[in-house]
Tab-separated table of C-alpha atoms in Angstrom:
chain	number	residue	atom	x	y	z
S	1	MET	CA	0.038	-0.065	-0.032
S	2	GLU	CA	2.578	2.377	1.294
S	3	LYS	CA	4.683	1.602	-1.929
S	4	GLU	CA	1.775	2.694	-4.355
S	5	ARG	CA	1.032	5.750	-2.820
S	6	THR	CA	4.559	6.669	-3.055
S	7	SER	CA	4.387	5.705	-6.611
S	8	SER	CA	1.264	7.620	-6.777
S	9	ASN	CA	2.479	10.675	-5.153
S	10	ARG	CA	5.450	10.765	-7.615
S	11	THR	CA	3.521	10.424	-11.089
S	12	LEU	CA	1.266	13.460	-9.262
S	13	SER	CA	4.185	15.188	-8.573
S	14	LYS	CA	5.485	14.629	-12.435
S	15	ILE	CA	2.296	15.792	-13.725
S	16	ALA	CA	2.003	18.900	-11.695
S	17	ASP	CA	5.267	19.787	-12.768
S	18	ILE	CA	4.423	19.588	-16.164
S	19	TRP	CA	1.233	21.523	-15.773
S	20	SER	CA	3.421	24.018	-13.939
S	21	VAL	CA	5.643	24.122	-17.043
S	22	TYR	CA	2.830	24.142	-19.521
S	23	THR	CA	1.384	27.306	-18.025
S	24	ASN	CA	4.485	29.076	-17.056
S	25	GLU	CA	5.219	28.683	-21.257
S	26	LEU	CA	2.164	30.019	-22.047
S	27	ARG	CA	2.105	33.204	-19.383
S	28	ARG	CA	5.836	33.531	-21.342
S	29	VAL	CA	3.870	33.485	-24.906
S	30	PHE	CA	1.081	35.904	-24.436
S	31	HIS	CA	3.454	38.500	-22.673
S	32	ASP	CA	6.165	38.692	-25.322
S	33	LYS	CA	4.472	41.209	-27.987
S	34	GLY	CA	6.909	39.476	-30.646
S	35	VAL	CA	6.045	36.317	-30.146
S	36	VAL	CA	2.125	36.851	-30.196
S	37	THR	CA	2.489	38.872	-33.342
S	38	ILE	CA	4.009	35.859	-35.195
S	39	PHE	CA	1.972	33.224	-33.337
S	40	PHE	CA	-1.329	34.856	-33.707
S	41	VAL	CA	-0.996	38.043	-36.046
S	42	ALA	CA	0.770	36.427	-39.011
S	43	GLY	CA	-0.460	33.136	-38.306
S	44	LEU	CA	-3.908	34.538	-39.020
S	45	ILE	CA	-3.240	37.076	-41.285
S	46	TYR	CA	-0.344	35.082	-43.841
S	47	PRO	CA	-2.920	32.470	-44.647
S	48	LEU	CA	-5.445	35.344	-46.008
S	49	LEU	CA	-2.869	37.356	-47.638
S	50	TYR	CA	-1.378	35.111	-50.330
S	51	PRO	CA	-5.030	33.791	-51.518
S	52	LEU	CA	-5.770	37.462	-52.053
S	53	ILE	CA	-2.788	37.734	-53.845
S	54	TYR	CA	-3.633	34.710	-56.054
S	55	TYR	CA	-7.294	35.633	-56.108
S	56	HIS	CA	-7.563	34.866	-59.508
S	57	GLU	CA	-6.979	30.919	-60.370
S	58	ALA	CA	-5.632	31.601	-63.875
S	59	VAL	CA	-3.768	34.095	-65.624
S	60	GLU	CA	-6.247	35.581	-68.310
S	61	ASP	CA	-6.615	38.208	-71.317
S	62	ILE	CA	-2.589	38.733	-71.846
S	63	PRO	CA	-2.234	41.381	-74.152
S	64	ILE	CA	-0.681	39.880	-77.437
S	65	ALA	CA	0.745	41.415	-80.511
S	66	VAL	CA	0.225	39.529	-84.009
S	67	VAL	CA	1.665	40.021	-87.533
S	68	ASP	CA	-0.651	38.803	-90.045
S	69	ARG	CA	1.660	39.208	-93.295
S	70	CYS	CA	-1.220	36.918	-95.059
S	71	ASP	CA	-4.258	38.933	-93.949
S	72	THR	CA	-6.870	36.347	-95.556
S	73	GLN	CA	-9.906	34.934	-94.486
S	74	HIS	CA	-8.168	32.058	-92.756
S	75	SER	CA	-5.901	34.045	-91.222
S	76	ARG	CA	-8.161	36.646	-89.834
S	77	GLU	CA	-10.431	33.768	-88.635
S	78	TYR	CA	-7.438	32.335	-86.837
S	79	MET	CA	-6.801	35.703	-84.971
S	80	ARG	CA	-10.522	35.626	-84.081
S	81	LYS	CA	-10.205	32.330	-82.471
S	82	LEU	CA	-7.126	33.175	-80.943
S	83	ASP	CA	-8.853	36.445	-79.365
S	84	ALA	CA	-11.680	34.056	-78.222
S	85	THR	CA	-9.499	31.872	-75.829
S	86	ARG	CA	-9.911	32.440	-72.131
S	87	GLU	CA	-5.700	33.023	-71.976
S	88	VAL	CA	-4.839	35.512	-74.662
S	89	ASN	CA	-5.901	39.038	-75.906
S	90	VAL	CA	-5.221	40.086	-79.013
S	91	ALA	CA	-4.554	43.770	-77.967
S	92	TYR	CA	-2.549	45.096	-81.138
S	93	HIS	CA	-2.052	44.118	-85.201
S	94	CYS	CA	1.333	45.188	-86.413
S	95	MET	CA	2.582	45.634	-90.188
S	96	SER	CA	6.063	43.959	-89.316
S	97	LEU	CA	7.838	41.744	-86.484
S	98	GLN	CA	9.937	44.873	-85.808
S	99	GLU	CA	6.806	47.077	-84.717
S	100	ALA	CA	5.887	44.239	-82.616
S	101	GLU	CA	9.182	43.736	-81.100
S	102	GLN	CA	9.091	47.299	-79.895
S	103	LEU	CA	5.842	46.956	-78.024
S	104	TYR	CA	7.258	44.208	-76.263
S	105	HIS	CA	10.090	45.898	-75.248
S	106	GLN	CA	7.940	48.633	-73.853
S	107	HIS	CA	5.973	46.036	-71.938
S	108	LYS	CA	2.871	46.164	-73.507
S	109	CYS	CA	2.596	42.935	-74.809
S	110	HIS	CA	3.791	39.383	-73.633
S	111	GLY	CA	3.610	37.508	-76.877
S	112	VAL	CA	3.624	37.920	-80.736
S	113	ILE	CA	1.754	35.572	-83.109
S	114	TYR	CA	3.850	35.805	-86.628
S	115	ILE	CA	1.529	34.629	-89.529
S	116	PRO	CA	3.479	34.490	-93.060
S	117	ASP	CA	2.280	35.496	-96.354
S	118	ASP	CA	1.687	31.512	-97.524
S	119	PHE	CA	-0.384	30.691	-94.618
S	120	GLU	CA	-3.835	30.501	-96.912
S	121	TYR	CA	-1.947	29.436	-99.634
S	122	GLN	CA	-0.544	26.322	-97.784
S	123	ILE	CA	-3.817	25.213	-96.095
S	124	GLU	CA	-5.164	24.823	-99.518
S	125	THR	CA	-2.552	23.091	-101.105
S	126	VAL	CA	-2.931	19.417	-100.549
S	127	GLY	CA	0.046	18.041	-98.912
S	128	GLY	CA	1.000	21.547	-97.851
S	129	GLN	CA	1.932	22.421	-94.224
S	130	ALA	CA	1.346	26.095	-92.758
S	131	VAL	CA	3.781	27.397	-90.279
S	132	VAL	CA	2.488	30.206	-87.504
S	133	SER	CA	5.448	31.667	-85.113
S	134	VAL	CA	4.737	31.844	-81.829
S	135	TYR	CA	7.424	34.449	-79.733
S	136	CYS	CA	6.372	33.754	-76.245
S	137	ASP	CA	7.888	35.975	-72.962
S	138	MET	CA	9.726	33.547	-71.023
S	139	SER	CA	10.170	36.143	-68.028
S	140	SER	CA	6.960	34.674	-66.671
S	141	PHE	CA	6.359	30.809	-66.833
S	142	LEU	CA	2.682	32.045	-66.654
S	143	TYR	CA	2.740	34.010	-69.559
S	144	TYR	CA	4.571	31.577	-71.687
S	145	LYS	CA	2.140	28.615	-70.350
S	146	ALA	CA	-0.797	30.435	-71.628
S	147	LEU	CA	0.406	31.845	-74.565
S	148	VAL	CA	1.291	28.405	-76.260
S	149	GLN	CA	-1.670	26.905	-74.350
S	150	ALA	CA	-3.729	28.991	-76.578
S	151	SER	CA	-2.136	28.971	-79.810
S	152	ASN	CA	-2.404	24.875	-79.173
S	153	PHE	CA	-6.382	25.059	-78.878
S	154	VAL	CA	-6.400	26.981	-81.860
S	155	MET	CA	-4.231	25.033	-83.713
S	156	LEU	CA	-6.000	21.621	-82.966
S	157	ASP	CA	-9.182	23.466	-83.898
S	158	GLU	CA	-7.953	24.685	-87.267
S	159	HIS	CA	-6.750	21.125	-88.076
S	160	HIS	CA	-9.987	19.502	-87.352
S	161	ALA	CA	-12.219	22.167	-89.738
S	162	ILE	CA	-9.308	21.719	-92.035
S	163	GLN	CA	-9.379	17.978	-92.206
S	164	VAL	CA	-13.533	17.895	-92.104
S	165	LYS	CA	-13.738	20.160	-94.879
S	166	ARG	CA	-11.269	17.678	-96.993
S	167	TYR	CA	-13.300	14.836	-96.173
S	168	GLU	CA	-16.182	16.873	-97.412
S	169	LEU	CA	-14.759	17.350	-100.779
S	170	LEU	CA	-14.343	13.571	-101.281
S	171	GLY	CA	-18.037	13.405	-101.184
S	172	ASN	CA	-18.731	12.420	-97.557
S	173	ASP	CA	-21.842	14.279	-95.446
S	174	LYS	CA	-21.018	15.901	-92.428
S	175	ALA	CA	-21.444	13.438	-90.058
S	176	MET	CA	-19.075	11.327	-91.803
S	177	ALA	CA	-16.332	13.743	-92.290
S	178	GLU	CA	-16.361	14.594	-88.602
S	179	THR	CA	-16.346	10.771	-87.853
S	180	LEU	CA	-13.161	10.536	-90.199
S	181	ALA	CA	-11.635	13.699	-88.740
S	182	GLN	CA	-11.361	12.638	-85.432
S	183	PRO	CA	-12.108	8.528	-85.232
S	184	LEU	CA	-10.919	8.101	-81.741
S	185	ARG	CA	-12.384	10.965	-79.282
S	186	TYR	CA	-10.760	11.767	-75.790
S	187	GLU	CA	-12.004	13.186	-73.009
S	188	SER	CA	-9.411	15.375	-70.936
S	189	VAL	CA	-10.288	15.202	-66.972
S	190	MET	CA	-7.922	17.964	-64.915
S	191	LEU	CA	-8.388	15.728	-61.155
S	192	TYR	CA	-8.165	17.585	-57.888
S	193	ASN	CA	-7.815	21.110	-59.952
S	194	PRO	CA	-10.039	21.551	-62.344
S	195	GLY	CA	-9.749	24.841	-63.258
S	196	GLY	CA	-5.876	24.339	-63.844
S	197	GLY	CA	-5.540	27.440	-61.418
S	198	TYR	CA	-2.277	27.983	-60.047
S	199	PRO	CA	-3.152	28.840	-56.501
S	200	SER	CA	-5.363	25.257	-56.212
S	201	PHE	CA	-1.925	24.112	-56.637
S	202	LEU	CA	0.236	26.067	-54.585
S	203	LEU	CA	-1.452	27.505	-51.869
S	204	PRO	CA	-2.362	24.081	-50.005
S	205	ALA	CA	1.571	23.735	-49.679
S	206	ILE	CA	2.018	27.083	-48.784
S	207	LEU	CA	-0.700	27.223	-45.891
S	208	ILE	CA	1.142	24.235	-44.020
S	209	LEU	CA	4.375	26.011	-44.785
S	210	ILE	CA	2.851	29.449	-42.755
S	211	LEU	CA	1.898	26.791	-39.643
S	212	PHE	CA	5.506	25.382	-39.570
S	213	GLN	CA	7.539	28.953	-39.773
S	214	THR	CA	5.696	31.100	-37.751
S	215	MET	CA	5.545	27.977	-34.930
S	216	PHE	CA	9.413	27.526	-35.820
S	217	PHE	CA	10.028	31.374	-35.491
S	218	GLY	CA	8.215	32.221	-32.512
S	219	ILE	CA	9.895	29.232	-30.686
S	220	CYS	CA	13.139	30.198	-31.574
S	221	MET	CA	12.707	33.971	-30.475
S	222	LEU	CA	11.315	32.882	-26.991
S	223	ALA	CA	14.800	30.670	-26.746
S	224	GLY	CA	16.468	33.907	-27.637
S	225	VAL	CA	14.807	35.825	-25.223
S	226	THR	CA	15.191	32.950	-22.291
S	227	ARG	CA	19.097	33.190	-23.010
S	228	GLU	CA	19.124	37.005	-22.549
S	229	GLN	CA	17.345	36.573	-19.205
S	230	ASN	CA	18.665	33.521	-17.486
S	231	GLY	CA	21.351	32.192	-19.587
S	232	GLU	CA	19.956	28.827	-20.336
S	233	LEU	CA	17.082	27.222	-21.800
S	234	TYR	CA	17.023	24.244	-19.359
S	235	LEU	CA	16.321	26.553	-16.361
S	236	ILE	CA	12.682	27.972	-15.895
S	237	ASN	CA	12.526	31.352	-17.291
S	238	GLY	CA	12.821	34.348	-14.650
S	239	SER	CA	14.537	31.924	-11.918
S	240	SER	CA	17.170	29.613	-11.525
S	241	GLU	CA	15.057	26.732	-10.529
S	242	GLU	CA	15.891	23.506	-12.518
S	243	THR	CA	13.306	20.830	-13.584
S	244	SER	CA	13.624	17.266	-15.066
S	245	THR	CA	14.122	17.941	-18.905
S	246	PHE	CA	12.155	15.596	-20.262
S	247	ARG	CA	9.200	17.398	-18.386
S	248	LEU	CA	10.313	20.479	-19.410
S	249	VAL	CA	10.692	19.819	-22.810
S	250	LEU	CA	6.996	17.790	-23.316
S	251	GLY	CA	5.388	20.842	-20.788
S	252	ARG	CA	6.859	23.535	-23.384
S	253	GLY	CA	6.044	21.456	-26.739
S	254	LEU	CA	2.558	20.889	-25.283
S	255	ALA	CA	1.877	24.362	-24.490
S	256	TYR	CA	2.885	25.539	-27.967
S	257	PHE	CA	0.846	22.558	-29.867
S	258	THR	CA	-2.533	23.696	-28.062
S	259	ILE	CA	-1.394	27.143	-28.990
S	260	TYR	CA	-1.302	25.986	-32.783
S	261	LEU	CA	-4.431	23.270	-32.461
S	262	ALA	CA	-6.530	26.227	-32.726
S	263	ILE	CA	-4.796	28.334	-35.183
S	264	THR	CA	-4.622	25.019	-37.596
S	265	VAL	CA	-8.326	24.784	-37.007
S	266	TYR	CA	-8.584	28.048	-38.999
S	267	VAL	CA	-6.058	27.666	-41.695
S	268	VAL	CA	-6.762	24.386	-42.513
S	269	GLY	CA	-10.596	24.282	-41.878
S	270	LEU	CA	-11.512	27.946	-42.746
S	271	VAL	CA	-9.072	29.526	-45.268
S	272	PRO	CA	-10.074	26.831	-48.062
S	273	ARG	CA	-13.659	27.284	-47.860
S	274	ILE	CA	-13.175	31.036	-47.926
S	275	PHE	CA	-11.291	31.512	-51.338
S	276	GLY	CA	-12.615	28.228	-52.759
S	277	LEU	CA	-9.295	26.085	-52.231
S	278	PRO	CA	-9.710	22.420	-53.129
S	279	HIS	CA	-10.762	20.950	-49.666
S	280	ILE	CA	-12.789	17.552	-50.407
S	281	GLY	CA	-10.868	15.574	-47.686
S	282	ASP	CA	-12.375	14.446	-44.483
S	283	PHE	CA	-12.012	17.455	-41.910
S	284	PHE	CA	-11.595	14.588	-38.866
S	285	ASP	CA	-8.911	13.007	-41.196
S	286	LEU	CA	-7.049	16.207	-41.640
S	287	LEU	CA	-6.992	17.248	-37.649
S	288	ARG	CA	-6.045	13.898	-36.535
S	289	PHE	CA	-3.344	13.957	-39.580
S	290	MET	CA	-2.385	17.193	-38.168
S	291	VAL	CA	-1.931	16.293	-34.856
S	292	PRO	CA	1.845	14.297	-35.139
S	293	PHE	CA	2.687	17.674	-37.669
S	294	LEU	CA	2.444	20.279	-34.710
S	295	LEU	CA	3.986	18.007	-32.328
S	296	ALA	CA	6.939	16.911	-34.807
S	297	THR	CA	7.272	20.850	-35.612
S	298	ALA	CA	7.150	21.772	-31.703
S	299	PHE	CA	10.132	19.762	-30.657
S	300	TYR	CA	11.994	19.855	-34.104
S	301	SER	CA	11.799	23.903	-33.366
S	302	MET	CA	12.688	23.449	-29.681
S	303	THR	CA	15.835	21.114	-30.983
S	304	VAL	CA	16.997	23.886	-33.444
S	305	SER	CA	16.367	26.623	-30.821
S	306	VAL	CA	19.386	25.358	-28.793
S	307	PHE	CA	21.407	26.906	-31.556
S	308	ILE	CA	19.750	30.322	-31.176
S	309	ARG	CA	21.623	32.841	-29.352
S	310	GLU	CA	20.209	35.826	-29.950
S	311	ARG	CA	16.433	36.909	-30.350
S	312	GLU	CA	17.161	38.266	-33.893
S	313	THR	CA	18.894	35.094	-35.053
S	314	ALA	CA	15.770	33.568	-35.619
S	315	MET	CA	14.686	36.410	-38.634
S	316	VAL	CA	17.776	34.946	-40.493
S	317	VAL	CA	17.167	31.476	-40.202
S	318	LEU	CA	13.287	31.893	-41.119
S	319	LEU	CA	14.556	33.871	-44.589
S	320	PHE	CA	17.426	31.123	-45.458
S	321	SER	CA	14.213	28.365	-44.783
S	322	SER	CA	11.417	29.198	-46.609
S	323	VAL	CA	12.357	29.064	-50.312
S	324	VAL	CA	14.081	25.723	-49.824
S	325	LEU	CA	11.692	23.673	-47.570
S	326	LEU	CA	8.994	24.734	-50.565
S	327	PHE	CA	11.086	23.314	-53.155
S	328	LEU	CA	12.108	20.072	-50.891
S	329	SER	CA	8.439	19.212	-50.365
S	330	GLY	CA	8.405	18.481	-53.777
S	331	CYS	CA	5.442	20.325	-54.407
S	332	SER	CA	7.069	22.376	-57.537
S	333	TRP	CA	9.292	19.827	-58.359
S	334	PRO	CA	9.465	16.203	-58.339
S	335	THR	CA	11.365	14.758	-55.422
S	336	SER	CA	11.809	11.672	-57.924
S	337	ASN	CA	13.833	14.094	-60.013
S	338	MET	CA	15.865	15.525	-57.170
S	339	PRO	CA	19.464	14.493	-56.295
S	340	ALA	CA	19.726	12.072	-53.542
S	341	PHE	CA	21.138	14.080	-51.267
S	342	TRP	CA	18.029	16.187	-51.256
S	343	ARG	CA	15.595	13.905	-51.189
S	344	LEU	CA	17.241	12.715	-47.646
S	345	SER	CA	17.788	16.032	-46.579
S	346	ALA	CA	13.803	16.383	-47.291
S	347	LYS	CA	12.973	13.944	-44.849
S	348	LEU	CA	14.503	15.651	-42.015
S	349	PHE	CA	11.883	18.205	-41.791
S	350	PRO	CA	8.148	17.848	-40.628
S	351	SER	CA	6.998	20.277	-43.540
S	352	THR	CA	7.559	17.589	-46.266
S	353	TYR	CA	5.397	14.932	-45.028
S	354	GLY	CA	2.886	17.424	-43.371
S	355	ILE	CA	2.592	19.296	-46.619
S	356	ASN	CA	2.679	16.100	-49.087
S	357	GLY	CA	0.190	14.443	-46.709
S	358	TYR	CA	-2.413	17.617	-46.174
S	359	ILE	CA	-2.140	17.975	-50.323
S	360	HIS	CA	-3.626	14.319	-50.419
S	361	ILE	CA	-6.419	14.175	-47.822
S	362	ASN	CA	-7.462	17.973	-48.256
S	363	SER	CA	-6.895	18.196	-51.880
S	364	CYS	CA	-7.325	14.712	-53.723
S	365	GLY	CA	-9.825	13.145	-50.809
S	366	ALA	CA	-7.303	10.307	-49.975
S	367	SER	CA	-8.203	8.656	-46.059
S	368	LEU	CA	-5.840	8.809	-43.794
S	369	PHE	CA	-5.478	5.445	-43.746
S	370	GLU	CA	-4.216	5.804	-47.779
S	371	THR	CA	-2.175	8.500	-46.037
S	372	ARG	CA	-0.339	6.325	-43.515
S	373	HIS	CA	3.160	6.917	-44.869
S	374	GLU	CA	3.123	10.455	-44.212
S	375	TYR	CA	1.560	10.245	-40.764
S	376	ILE	CA	3.668	7.337	-39.271
S	377	ALA	CA	6.634	9.148	-40.844
S	378	LEU	CA	5.305	12.848	-38.743
S	379	TRP	CA	4.864	10.579	-35.580
S	380	ILE	CA	8.149	8.784	-35.639
S	381	GLN	CA	9.764	12.499	-36.321
S	382	ALA	CA	7.499	13.662	-33.444
S	383	LEU	CA	9.332	11.099	-31.042
S	384	CYS	CA	12.823	11.549	-32.243
S	385	TYR	CA	12.651	15.048	-32.155
S	386	LEU	CA	11.367	14.883	-28.698
S	387	VAL	CA	14.317	12.625	-27.998
S	388	ALA	CA	16.806	15.061	-29.625
S	389	ALA	CA	15.349	17.963	-28.022
S	390	CYS	CA	15.852	16.321	-24.498
S	391	VAL	CA	19.295	15.573	-25.362
S	392	SER	CA	20.344	18.795	-26.791
S	393	TYR	CA	18.705	20.964	-23.474
S	394	LYS	CA	20.789	18.476	-21.382
S	395	LEU	CA	23.892	19.191	-22.773
S	396	SER	CA	23.465	22.726	-23.092
S	397	GLY	CA	22.643	22.559	-19.570
S	398	TRP	CA	25.733	20.713	-18.712
S	399	ILE	CA	27.707	23.200	-21.033
S	400	TYR	CA	26.379	26.241	-18.983
S	401	THR	CA	26.969	24.577	-15.797
S	402	GLN	CA	30.376	23.934	-16.598
S	403	GLY	CA	30.712	27.655	-17.891
S	404	SER	CA	29.556	28.491	-14.375
S	405	LYS	CA	32.113	26.616	-12.452
S	406	ARG	CA	34.957	27.852	-14.337
S	407	LYS	CA	33.517	31.642	-14.100
S	408	GLU	CA	33.579	31.016	-9.798
S	409	GLN	CA	36.851	29.588	-9.838
S	410	GLN	CA	38.407	32.511	-11.652
S	411	ALA	CA	36.089	34.806	-9.245
S	412	GLU	CA	37.808	32.626	-6.321
S	413	ARG	CA	41.243	33.104	-7.669
S	414	ILE	CA	40.908	36.852	-8.200
S	415	ASP	CA	39.709	37.188	-4.307
S	416	ARG	CA	42.642	35.442	-3.320
S	417	LEU	CA	44.870	37.620	-5.438
S	418	GLU	CA	42.987	40.485	-3.959
S	419	GLU	CA	42.997	39.671	-0.287
S	420	ARG	CA	46.971	38.980	-0.946
S	421	PHE	CA	47.695	42.337	-2.738
S	422	GLY	CA	46.702	45.429	-3.042
S	423	ALA	CA	46.789	48.196	-5.424
S	424	ASN	CA	48.392	51.653	-4.645
S	425	ARG	CA	47.153	55.220	-6.196
S	426	ASN	CA	48.860	54.628	-9.487
S	427	GLY	CA	46.931	51.628	-9.955
S	428	GLN	CA	50.218	49.222	-9.688
S	429	LEU	CA	50.073	46.481	-7.643
S	430	THR	CA	52.030	46.644	-3.708
S	431	MET	CA	52.362	43.867	-1.107
S	432	THR	CA	50.154	44.207	1.788
S	433	ASN	CA	51.014	45.073	5.240
S	434	ASP	CA	51.271	41.791	6.814
S	435	PHE	CA	53.916	40.784	3.758
S	436	ASP	CA	55.812	44.104	4.608
S	437	ASP	CA	55.831	43.066	8.080
S	438	ASP	CA	57.556	39.645	7.558
S	439	ASN	CA	60.307	41.358	5.506
S	440	LYS	CA	61.267	43.461	8.277
């Protein structure tokens, strides 16, 4: 009985210790204006800011210039169809390529279509092949994509119309000519992004990266503040009281998790619905997936924060890592095409699995079981970084303690020297009176 009571008291004492660290960390967060700005203002405003920037799903009505050297019915029909597409707007009709080039250099257009003199002749000639030159603005990939896509749509439509006309000239009726011109019909279905919009492709990854980066930045800022106040992370803020390293790391991690759980519900649950981003996954599966992601992010940030000596250092790390983490996630470039070193490096960051898992559930409608690879990987990362944070805190505390002992030993030496030696008015060291009496 007595052993059970003792064990129960120890358990309650450990829970009380974790609760004390937890509440102390929450107070510390809410009393730091900079951290409150990062956690709440940035965490709430940034998810709204990015969708507003990319509010239009696709680039539309790009101004282009057309040089029509043929000036026939076929060439004018080609220009009308081109102007009717969603992607481009035929804003300028030029007489020469030099005139169109001037407009391009003045940034009045983002592409040029050149129709040669023999355009209609080649179309009307059996065996002929008309050529249309497309000059694209490669300063932006979206301009290039829109112009090429619009040109391809019009060319395919023209090609189909020419084939139908030739089959009709051979004596076939219109229905048979349509069938002969396109014996195999196909239907293009764009899965998970029906509009082909850039925001629907990019913003889900950015939303998760915002959660990761703001938590990381805030925790590193708190680490810098702690070092400025009492010198070490393993001490309770504002005092010299030590506590168990595991309970200290766990209590602080749970405090960050609690704060970001509410922010996560807002970011992944509400923001996609406000801006019409893909959100076809089960919301409760999504929340269960975010639990290990937030824990892994918190413990990862605490592990790295050991190396943060000043509050401002976190900003440098944040600016350096933001774009790198987006590329490593495999969202903008397939991981299969990355070198082996970068593929392995990407596995170290919770954001990699968080972004991919979120896209699978939220945008593709996968279940939590179908996303088990990322889900299990995040739990493994959470456990590994919990251990890493405890080890780094312990090592940091040992280094701090050894440094304090050396400082105390140096102070004792100085005190002993001051007892044996004195200083005259000119600042020169002289022997004390006792030493002078012994010489006499």
